[in-house]
Short mmCIF file of C-alpha atoms in Angstrom, two decimals:
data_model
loop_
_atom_site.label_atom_id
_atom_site.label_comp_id
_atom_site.label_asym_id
_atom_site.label_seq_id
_atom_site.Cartn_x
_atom_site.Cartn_y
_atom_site.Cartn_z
CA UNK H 1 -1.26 -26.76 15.97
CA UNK H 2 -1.02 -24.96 12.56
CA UNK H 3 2.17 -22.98 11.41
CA UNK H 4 0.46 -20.11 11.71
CA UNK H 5 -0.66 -20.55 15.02
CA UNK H 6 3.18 -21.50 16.30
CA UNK H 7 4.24 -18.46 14.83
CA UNK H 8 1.75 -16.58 16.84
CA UNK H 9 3.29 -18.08 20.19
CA UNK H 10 6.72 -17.99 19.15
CA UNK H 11 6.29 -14.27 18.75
CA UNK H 12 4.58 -13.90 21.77
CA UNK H 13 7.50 -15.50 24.23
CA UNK H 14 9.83 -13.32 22.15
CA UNK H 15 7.80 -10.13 23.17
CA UNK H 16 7.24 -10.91 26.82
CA UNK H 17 11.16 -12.14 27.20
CA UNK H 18 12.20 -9.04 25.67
CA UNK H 19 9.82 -7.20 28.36
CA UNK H 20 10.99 -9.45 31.32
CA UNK H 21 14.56 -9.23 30.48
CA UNK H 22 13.75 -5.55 30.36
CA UNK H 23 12.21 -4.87 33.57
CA UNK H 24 14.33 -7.51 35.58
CA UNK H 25 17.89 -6.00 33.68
CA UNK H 26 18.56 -9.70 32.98
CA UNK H 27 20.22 -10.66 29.57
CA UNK H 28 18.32 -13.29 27.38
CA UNK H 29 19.68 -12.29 24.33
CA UNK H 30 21.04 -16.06 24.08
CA UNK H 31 17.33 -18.07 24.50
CA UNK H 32 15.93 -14.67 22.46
CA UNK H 33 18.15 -15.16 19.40
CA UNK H 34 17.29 -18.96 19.80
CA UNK H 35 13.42 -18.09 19.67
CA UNK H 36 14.17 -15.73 16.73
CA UNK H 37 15.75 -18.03 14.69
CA UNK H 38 12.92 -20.89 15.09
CA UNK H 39 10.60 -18.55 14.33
CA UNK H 40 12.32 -17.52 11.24
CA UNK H 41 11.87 -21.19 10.02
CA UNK H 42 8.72 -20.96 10.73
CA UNK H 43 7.65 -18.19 8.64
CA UNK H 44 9.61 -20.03 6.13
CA UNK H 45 8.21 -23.05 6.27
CA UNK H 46 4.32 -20.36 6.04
CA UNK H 47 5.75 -18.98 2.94
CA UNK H 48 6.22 -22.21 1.01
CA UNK H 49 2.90 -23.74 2.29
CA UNK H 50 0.40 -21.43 3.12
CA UNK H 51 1.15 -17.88 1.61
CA UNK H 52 -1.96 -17.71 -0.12
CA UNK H 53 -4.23 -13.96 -0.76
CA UNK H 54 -5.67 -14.55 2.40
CA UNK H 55 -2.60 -15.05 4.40
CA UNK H 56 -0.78 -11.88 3.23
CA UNK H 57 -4.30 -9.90 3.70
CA UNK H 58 -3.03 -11.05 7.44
CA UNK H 59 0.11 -9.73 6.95
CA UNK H 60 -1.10 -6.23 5.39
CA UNK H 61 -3.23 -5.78 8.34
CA UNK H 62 -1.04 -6.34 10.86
CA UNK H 63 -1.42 -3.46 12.97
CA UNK H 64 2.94 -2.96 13.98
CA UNK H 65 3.15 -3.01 10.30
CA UNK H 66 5.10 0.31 9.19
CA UNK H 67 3.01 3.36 7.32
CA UNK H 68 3.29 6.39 5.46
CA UNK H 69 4.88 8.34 8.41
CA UNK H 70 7.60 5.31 9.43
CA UNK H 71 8.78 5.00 5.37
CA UNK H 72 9.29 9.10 5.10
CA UNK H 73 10.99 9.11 8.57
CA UNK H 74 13.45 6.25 7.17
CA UNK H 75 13.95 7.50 3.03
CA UNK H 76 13.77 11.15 3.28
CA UNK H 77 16.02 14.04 4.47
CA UNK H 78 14.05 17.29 5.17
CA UNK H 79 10.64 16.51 5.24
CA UNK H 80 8.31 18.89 5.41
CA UNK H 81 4.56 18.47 5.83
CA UNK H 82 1.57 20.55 3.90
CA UNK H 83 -1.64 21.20 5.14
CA UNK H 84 -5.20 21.49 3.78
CA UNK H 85 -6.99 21.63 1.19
CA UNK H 86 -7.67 25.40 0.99
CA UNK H 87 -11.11 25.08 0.94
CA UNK H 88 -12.24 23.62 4.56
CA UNK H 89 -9.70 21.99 6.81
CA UNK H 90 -6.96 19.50 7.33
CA UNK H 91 -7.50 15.86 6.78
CA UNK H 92 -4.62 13.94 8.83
CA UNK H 93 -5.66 10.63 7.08
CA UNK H 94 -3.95 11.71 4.24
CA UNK H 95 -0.45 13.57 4.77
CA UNK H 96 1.69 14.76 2.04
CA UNK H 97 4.85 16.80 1.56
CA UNK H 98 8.46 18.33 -0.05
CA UNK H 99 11.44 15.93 0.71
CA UNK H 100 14.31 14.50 -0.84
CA UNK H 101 15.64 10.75 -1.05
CA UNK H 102 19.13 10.80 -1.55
CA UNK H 103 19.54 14.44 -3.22
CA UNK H 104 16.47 13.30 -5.60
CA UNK H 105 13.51 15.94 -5.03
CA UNK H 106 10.28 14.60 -4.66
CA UNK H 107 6.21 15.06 -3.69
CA UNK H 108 5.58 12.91 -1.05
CA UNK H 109 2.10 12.03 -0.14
CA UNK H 110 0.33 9.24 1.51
CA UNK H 111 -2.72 7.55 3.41
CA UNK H 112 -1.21 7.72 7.25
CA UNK H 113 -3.19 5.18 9.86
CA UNK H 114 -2.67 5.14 13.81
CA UNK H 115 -1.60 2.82 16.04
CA UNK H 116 -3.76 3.04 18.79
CA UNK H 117 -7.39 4.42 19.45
CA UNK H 118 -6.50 7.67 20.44
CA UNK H 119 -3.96 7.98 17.31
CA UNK H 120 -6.52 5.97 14.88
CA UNK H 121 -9.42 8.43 15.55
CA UNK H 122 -7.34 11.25 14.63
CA UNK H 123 -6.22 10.02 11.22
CA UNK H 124 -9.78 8.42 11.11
CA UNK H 125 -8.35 4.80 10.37
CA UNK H 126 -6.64 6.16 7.20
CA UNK H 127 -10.03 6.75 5.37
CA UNK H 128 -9.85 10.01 4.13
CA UNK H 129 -12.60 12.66 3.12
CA UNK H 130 -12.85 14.81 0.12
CA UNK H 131 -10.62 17.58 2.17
CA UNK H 132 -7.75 14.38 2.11
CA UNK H 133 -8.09 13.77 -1.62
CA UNK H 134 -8.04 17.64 -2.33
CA UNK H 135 -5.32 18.22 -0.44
CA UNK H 136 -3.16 15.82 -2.26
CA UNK H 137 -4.62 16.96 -5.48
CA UNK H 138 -3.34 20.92 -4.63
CA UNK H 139 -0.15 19.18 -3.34
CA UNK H 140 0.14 17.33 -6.89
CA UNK H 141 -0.43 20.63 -8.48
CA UNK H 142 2.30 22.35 -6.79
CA UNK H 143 4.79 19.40 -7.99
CA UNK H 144 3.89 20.18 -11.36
CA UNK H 145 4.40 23.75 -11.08
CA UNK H 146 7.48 23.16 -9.80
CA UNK H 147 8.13 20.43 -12.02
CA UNK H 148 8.75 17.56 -8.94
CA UNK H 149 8.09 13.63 -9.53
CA UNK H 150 5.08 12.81 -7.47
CA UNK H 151 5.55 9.11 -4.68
CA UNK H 152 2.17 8.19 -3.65
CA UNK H 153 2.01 5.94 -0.56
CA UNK H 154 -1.62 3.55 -0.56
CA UNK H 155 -2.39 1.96 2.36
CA UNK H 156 -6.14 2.33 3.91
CA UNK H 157 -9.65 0.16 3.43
CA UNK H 158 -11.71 2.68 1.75
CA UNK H 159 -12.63 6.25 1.39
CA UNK H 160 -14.76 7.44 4.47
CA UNK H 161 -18.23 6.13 3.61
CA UNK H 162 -19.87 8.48 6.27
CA UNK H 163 -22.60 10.28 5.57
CA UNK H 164 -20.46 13.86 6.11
CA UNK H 165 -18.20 12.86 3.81
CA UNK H 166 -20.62 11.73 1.17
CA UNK H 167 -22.11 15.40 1.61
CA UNK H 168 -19.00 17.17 0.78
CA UNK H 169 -18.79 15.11 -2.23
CA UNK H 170 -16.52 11.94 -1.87
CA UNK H 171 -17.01 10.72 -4.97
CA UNK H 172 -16.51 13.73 -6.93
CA UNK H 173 -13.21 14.70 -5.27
CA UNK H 174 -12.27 11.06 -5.85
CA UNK H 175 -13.13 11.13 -9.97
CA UNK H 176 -11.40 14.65 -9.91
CA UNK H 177 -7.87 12.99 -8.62
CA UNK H 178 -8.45 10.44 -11.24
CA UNK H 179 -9.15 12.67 -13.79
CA UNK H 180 -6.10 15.18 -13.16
CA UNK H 181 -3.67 12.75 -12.34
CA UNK H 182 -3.89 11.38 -16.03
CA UNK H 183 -3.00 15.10 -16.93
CA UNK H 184 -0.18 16.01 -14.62
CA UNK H 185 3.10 16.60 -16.35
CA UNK H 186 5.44 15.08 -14.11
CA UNK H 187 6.67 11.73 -13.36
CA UNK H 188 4.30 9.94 -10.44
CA UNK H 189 4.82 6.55 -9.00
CA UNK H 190 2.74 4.92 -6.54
CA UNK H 191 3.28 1.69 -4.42
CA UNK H 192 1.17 0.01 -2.06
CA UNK H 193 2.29 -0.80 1.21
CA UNK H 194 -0.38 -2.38 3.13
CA UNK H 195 -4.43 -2.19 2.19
CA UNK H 196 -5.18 -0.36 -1.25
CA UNK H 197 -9.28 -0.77 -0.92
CA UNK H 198 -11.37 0.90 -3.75
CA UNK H 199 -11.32 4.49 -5.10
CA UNK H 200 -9.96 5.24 -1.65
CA UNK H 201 -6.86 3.84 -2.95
CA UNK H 202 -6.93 4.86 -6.46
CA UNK H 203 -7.76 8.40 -5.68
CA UNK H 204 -4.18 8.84 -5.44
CA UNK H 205 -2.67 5.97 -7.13
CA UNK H 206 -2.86 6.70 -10.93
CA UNK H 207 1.03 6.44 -11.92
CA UNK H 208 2.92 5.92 -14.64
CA UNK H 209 4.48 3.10 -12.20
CA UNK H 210 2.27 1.42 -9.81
CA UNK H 211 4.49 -0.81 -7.04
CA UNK H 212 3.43 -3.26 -4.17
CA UNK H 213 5.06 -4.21 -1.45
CA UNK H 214 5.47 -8.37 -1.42
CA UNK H 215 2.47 -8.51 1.16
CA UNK H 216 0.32 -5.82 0.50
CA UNK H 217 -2.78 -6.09 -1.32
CA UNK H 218 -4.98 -4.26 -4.09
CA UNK H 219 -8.86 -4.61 -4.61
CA UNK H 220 -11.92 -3.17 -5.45
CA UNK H 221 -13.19 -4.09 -2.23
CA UNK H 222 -12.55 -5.32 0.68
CA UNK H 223 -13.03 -9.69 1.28
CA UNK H 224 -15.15 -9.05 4.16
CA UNK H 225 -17.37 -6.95 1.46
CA UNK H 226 -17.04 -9.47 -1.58
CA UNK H 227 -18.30 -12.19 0.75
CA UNK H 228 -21.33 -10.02 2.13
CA UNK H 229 -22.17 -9.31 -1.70
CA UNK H 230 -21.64 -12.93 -3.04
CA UNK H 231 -22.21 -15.14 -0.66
CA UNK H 232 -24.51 -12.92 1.98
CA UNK H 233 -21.80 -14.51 4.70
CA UNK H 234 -18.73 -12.12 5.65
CA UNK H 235 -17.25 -15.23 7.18
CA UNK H 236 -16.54 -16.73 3.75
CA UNK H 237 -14.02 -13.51 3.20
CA UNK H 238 -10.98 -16.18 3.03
CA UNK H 239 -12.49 -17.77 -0.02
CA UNK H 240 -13.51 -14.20 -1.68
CA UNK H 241 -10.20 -13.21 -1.46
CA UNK H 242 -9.32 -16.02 -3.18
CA UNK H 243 -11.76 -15.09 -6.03
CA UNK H 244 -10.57 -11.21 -5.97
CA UNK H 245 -6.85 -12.06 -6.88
CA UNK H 246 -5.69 -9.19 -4.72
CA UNK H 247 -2.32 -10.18 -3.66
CA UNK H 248 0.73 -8.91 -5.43
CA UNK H 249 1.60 -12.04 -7.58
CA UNK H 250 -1.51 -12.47 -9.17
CA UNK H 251 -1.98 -8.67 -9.62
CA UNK H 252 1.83 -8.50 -11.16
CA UNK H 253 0.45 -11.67 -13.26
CA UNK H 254 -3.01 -9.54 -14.73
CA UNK H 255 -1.08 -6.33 -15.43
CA UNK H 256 -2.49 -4.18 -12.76
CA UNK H 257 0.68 -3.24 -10.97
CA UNK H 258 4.25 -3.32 -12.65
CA UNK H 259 6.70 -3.87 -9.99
CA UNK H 260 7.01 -6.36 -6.52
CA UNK H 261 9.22 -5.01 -3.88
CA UNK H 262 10.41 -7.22 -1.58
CA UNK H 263 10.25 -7.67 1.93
CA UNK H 264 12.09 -9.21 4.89
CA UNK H 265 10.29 -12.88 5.90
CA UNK H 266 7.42 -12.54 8.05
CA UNK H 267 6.34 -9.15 6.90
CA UNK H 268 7.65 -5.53 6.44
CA UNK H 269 7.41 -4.77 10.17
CA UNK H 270 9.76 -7.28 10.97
CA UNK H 271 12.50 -5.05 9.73
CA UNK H 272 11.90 -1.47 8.22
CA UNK H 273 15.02 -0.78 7.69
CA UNK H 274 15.58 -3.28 5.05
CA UNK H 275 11.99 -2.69 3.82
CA UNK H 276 12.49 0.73 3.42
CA UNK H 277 15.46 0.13 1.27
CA UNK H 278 14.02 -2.04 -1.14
CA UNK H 279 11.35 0.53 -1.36
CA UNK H 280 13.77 3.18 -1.87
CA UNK H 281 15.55 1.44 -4.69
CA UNK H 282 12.64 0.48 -6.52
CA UNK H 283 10.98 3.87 -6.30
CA UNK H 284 14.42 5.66 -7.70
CA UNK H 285 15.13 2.53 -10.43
CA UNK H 286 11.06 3.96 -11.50
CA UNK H 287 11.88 7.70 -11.34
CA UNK H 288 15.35 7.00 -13.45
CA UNK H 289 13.44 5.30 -16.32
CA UNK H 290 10.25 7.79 -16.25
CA UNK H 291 12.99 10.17 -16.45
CA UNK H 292 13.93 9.50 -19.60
CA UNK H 293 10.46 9.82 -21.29
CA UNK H 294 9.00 13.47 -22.95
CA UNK H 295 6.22 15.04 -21.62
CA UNK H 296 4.25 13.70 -24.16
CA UNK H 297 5.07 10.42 -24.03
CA UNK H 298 4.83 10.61 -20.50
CA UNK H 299 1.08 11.32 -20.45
CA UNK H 300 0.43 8.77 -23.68
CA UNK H 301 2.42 6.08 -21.90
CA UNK H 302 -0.30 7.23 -18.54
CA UNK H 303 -3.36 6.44 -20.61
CA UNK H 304 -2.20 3.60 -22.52
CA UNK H 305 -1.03 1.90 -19.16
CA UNK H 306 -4.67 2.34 -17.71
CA UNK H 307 -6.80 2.00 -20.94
CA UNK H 308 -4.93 -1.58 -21.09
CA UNK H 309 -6.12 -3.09 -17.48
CA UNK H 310 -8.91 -5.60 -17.52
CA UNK H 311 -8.09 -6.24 -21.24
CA UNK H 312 -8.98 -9.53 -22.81
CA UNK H 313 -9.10 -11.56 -25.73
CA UNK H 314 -12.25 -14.66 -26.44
CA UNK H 315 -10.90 -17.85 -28.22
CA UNK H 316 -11.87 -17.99 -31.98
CA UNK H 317 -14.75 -20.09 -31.19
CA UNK H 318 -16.31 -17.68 -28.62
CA UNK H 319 -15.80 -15.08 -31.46
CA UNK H 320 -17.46 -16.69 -34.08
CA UNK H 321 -20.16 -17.70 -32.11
CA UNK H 322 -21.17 -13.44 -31.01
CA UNK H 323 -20.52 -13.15 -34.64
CA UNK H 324 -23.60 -15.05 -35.85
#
């Protein structure tokens, strides 16, 4: 049996002792906490051998993992939600908002997923549709005009690719965030906290700080997709990954993000609280230093930061060879 596979059971006697000892009003807090504490070597002993893109794809996925809604809930006091776009309706796969984190005054506005069918069909999986990304563009607006740092929140597989959506313009409300987000005059930070897939992602994630949680993951598609293209096999999406350097580390290595927040072994929904934290304190130690920049080097230090990815230099033999 692999490590991962003893995890899987371990956390599987832990759930259905916590639900017997629940229903029966017996105390097995005693063989729990021994479960719990294998299981956190376990996940130790994953992290040092297995923790590879694939793995913490996994983790990103896992559907108790927390979202948009669970991380404003724990950071923010006074929270209060925006609708629409002001042009056709309200896209719940994207929610946004005013709210503070400890007396600091922010924008808040992320991807939100469900956690069941009935939930996930409402927020549409956390794909939004040109009403999502114009609604956090108008919301981005009115933190300029009232000259508020922006937190994004990333976390869904893709834009909607339906056909309704691609008739109300997808891809232009997606190059229009892109484009004004380079121009807004206010701090933004984003951080990605589970799936950032394609312009679905980066419709709201150009920042003058870009953050990912420890296992979260950032691509230009999906594994599943890369394998489809590549390899005409979806099954092969473990070795695609592989290829797509999505995971945090090697992203932190290439440039593409600046910052990786930590989170508790095992995953963030093995404790939100502490999760939440970390993500706090990162997001504040970002707003502190952006702070400190003019608007004009704000939006300079913007461009520069994103002019900069995919950057790279040929050895002087590669060089002299395009040269003749």
């Amino acid at each position: 049996m692999s490590v991962k596979e003893e995890i899987k059971e371990l956390e599987d006697k832990i759930e259905e002792l916590r639900r017997f000892s629940a229903e029966q009003k017996i105390d097995f807090s005693k063989q729990i906490g021994e479960l719990e504490k294998n299981l956190e070597e376990k996940y130790l002993e994953f992290s040092e051998k297995e923790m590879d893109s694939w793995a913490r794809i996994q983790i990103s996925r896992n559907p108790k993992r927390p979202y948009t809604l669970d991380y404003i809930n724990e950071l923010t006091q006074d929270f209060v939600e925006l609708h629409g776009d002001r042009l056709s309706k309200d896209d719940h796969a994207i929610i946004g908002g005013l709210a503070s984190v400890d007396g600091y005054n922010i924008m808040i506005i992320g991807h939100q997923k469900g956690r069941d069918l009935e939930s996930n069909m409402y927020r549409n999986f956390g794909m939004a549709s040109p009403e999502g990304y114009r609604k956090a563009l108008r919301l981005m607006r009115m933190a300029e005009r009232f000259e508020l740092p922006i937190l994004t929140l990333i976390d869904t597989s893709g834009a909607y690719p339906g056909i309704e959506a691609e008739e109300k313009g997808q891809g232009e409300a997606i190059a229009k965030n892109l484009s004004e987000m380079f121009s807004l005059r206010v701090p933004v930070v984003s951080v990605v906290i589970g799936e950032g897939g394609s312009g679905g992602a980066l419709g709201i994630g150009v920042a003058d700080s870009v953050l990912m949680l420890e296992n979260s993951v950032y691509s230009v598609i999906s594994p599943e997709g890369c394998a489809s293209i590549l390899f005409n096999d979806a099954t092969r999406a473990a070795e695609a990954a592989k290829s797509l350097k999505m995971d945090a580390i090697n992203l932190k290595g290439l440039k593409i993000i600046d910052e990786i927040i930590e989170e508790p072994l095992g995953g963030a929904h093995r404790n939100l609280e502490k999760t939440a934290q970390n993500l706090k304190a990162a997001v504040l130690k970002e707003f502190k230093k952006i702070d400190k920049l003019t608007v004009e080097e704000l939006l300079e230090r913007r461009y520069e930061k994103f002019r900069k990815m995919g950057e790279y230099f040929e050895n002087e033999e590669n060089i002299e060879e395009n040269e003749k």
